[in-house]
Amino acid sequence: MVKMAKKIEGGPSTCHHHHMAIQEINRAHELMSQLHAVLLQLFPAQVGGDILKEILTLTSSALSGLQSTGCGSSGGSDDDPRCGSDKRKSLQRSDRPGDHKRRRKQETWSIVTTVPYGDGYQWRKYGQKMINNAKYPRSYYKCTYREGQGCLAKKTVQQEDSCADPPRFKVEYSMQHTCKTIDAVPFVMDSTPKEASLHSGGFSSEQHPCLPSATAGNLIQDESLWVYDQMQECLPLVPEPLGKMDMASSILSPTGPWDWDLLMGDDDGW
DNA sequence: TTTATTTGACCGAC
DNA sequence: GTCGGTCAAATAAA
């Protein structure tokens, strides 16, 4: 990675443009994940959800393609100027030739996002490990349908050592999904919609220090759940003026406030 | 009781 | 010996 960064910094302009393209697609993917989450929550009947999901799939494969063409292998937005030195340290380890070799056994691609579960698939966590020189543990997920449908897709999620707010996560995927997922699972809500959103999500308290262990995640179902969990559980870290409404607005609407009670129900110890 | 998550142990690569 | 990745028993939650 360090080598890669140097290559990008000092390399030919085509590589620079390549890097920029990855960054931009990455960002678009992130924004669409958030939009997808919001749309699905507002319109459980999935008005437009399929379209957005397809866009997400396309951006994922575009990233995959770009990253496999040689100029870059990371999500592109790794370098956070605010905490660059720590990041560099943590990357040195993972850039060992041996690690590369191991990882390259399978098709892998990665993105950096604030919405680490924004891919529309369902994942089951099968491991978590502290990575050398990394501040946060890495979590290992495989497709929920691995047994049922033989889907070999996997991913790892690791919070970056950056001080970014909201926190950023590097999500590394390996193997394409071969399963047929049931999109609507998180949104086939019965009379208690908040149950679905409040009790799902993927972070243990260690991964996400602001998340109480009592609500540590179960099934990772959809990015939308993560979005709402993040809003709910991370609020204490947000300066008071940037409460739920402001965070939501920053994600959702440039035009103004929106009704949380409408979305979330109205109680349950917010 | 079933299902998912957690976490220590194990394994292969280096 | 160290490391990242995976397994599987223990545990928690529904």
Tab-separated table of N, CA and C in Angstrom, chain A residues 35 39 49 54 90 105 137 143 148 173-174 179 198 202 208 212 217 270:
chain	number	residue	atom	x	y	z
A	35	LEU	N	-28.575	6.630	0.301
A	35	LEU	CA	-29.852	6.944	-0.328
A	35	LEU	C	-30.741	5.703	-0.376
A	39	LEU	N	-34.412	5.423	1.213
A	39	LEU	CA	-35.561	5.125	0.355
A	39	LEU	C	-36.304	3.896	0.843
A	49	GLY	N	-36.002	0.956	-5.127
A	49	GLY	CA	-34.957	0.213	-4.425
A	49	GLY	C	-34.172	-0.701	-5.346
A	54	GLU	N	-29.241	-2.041	-8.131
A	54	GLU	CA	-28.498	-2.365	-9.339
A	54	GLU	C	-27.325	-1.402	-9.517
A	90	SER	N	-0.027	1.159	9.920
A	90	SER	CA	-0.880	-0.016	9.890
A	90	SER	C	-0.879	-0.666	8.516
A	105	LYS	N	-5.157	-15.014	-3.895
A	105	LYS	CA	-5.619	-16.323	-4.309
A	105	LYS	C	-7.048	-16.238	-4.823
A	137	PRO	N	-10.482	-3.843	15.627
A	137	PRO	CA	-10.413	-5.220	15.132
A	137	PRO	C	-11.012	-5.347	13.741
A	143	CYS	N	-21.268	-14.951	3.428
A	143	CYS	CA	-22.661	-14.830	3.002
A	143	CYS	C	-23.536	-15.764	3.827
A	148	GLY	N	-26.887	-22.802	2.382
A	148	GLY	CA	-28.088	-23.054	1.603
A	148	GLY	C	-27.867	-23.006	0.102
A	173	TYR	N	-13.985	-7.228	-0.046
A	173	TYR	CA	-14.821	-8.334	-0.501
A	173	TYR	C	-13.950	-9.371	-1.191
A	174	SER	N	-14.352	-10.616	-1.076
A	174	SER	CA	-13.718	-11.635	-1.904
A	174	SER	C	-14.805	-12.568	-2.422
A	179	CYS	N	-25.558	-16.196	-4.703
A	179	CYS	CA	-26.842	-16.476	-4.066
A	179	CYS	C	-27.916	-15.536	-4.585
A	198	LEU	N	-33.593	-1.556	15.356
A	198	LEU	CA	-32.818	-1.305	16.554
A	198	LEU	C	-32.001	-2.511	16.964
A	202	GLY	N	-24.212	-4.624	12.711
A	202	GLY	CA	-23.138	-5.573	12.743
A	202	GLY	C	-22.012	-5.336	13.700
A	208	HIS	N	-17.091	-1.025	17.497
A	208	HIS	CA	-17.674	0.298	17.449
A	208	HIS	C	-17.878	0.704	18.887
A	212	PRO	N	-23.234	-0.040	22.765
A	212	PRO	CA	-23.278	-0.876	23.956
A	212	PRO	C	-23.349	-2.343	23.580
A	217	GLY	N	-24.544	-6.534	17.521
A	217	GLY	CA	-25.313	-6.968	16.383
A	217	GLY	C	-25.642	-8.433	16.276
A	270	TRP	N	-34.770	6.210	23.123
A	270	TRP	CA	-33.816	6.906	22.271
A	270	TRP	C	-32.815	7.667	23.043
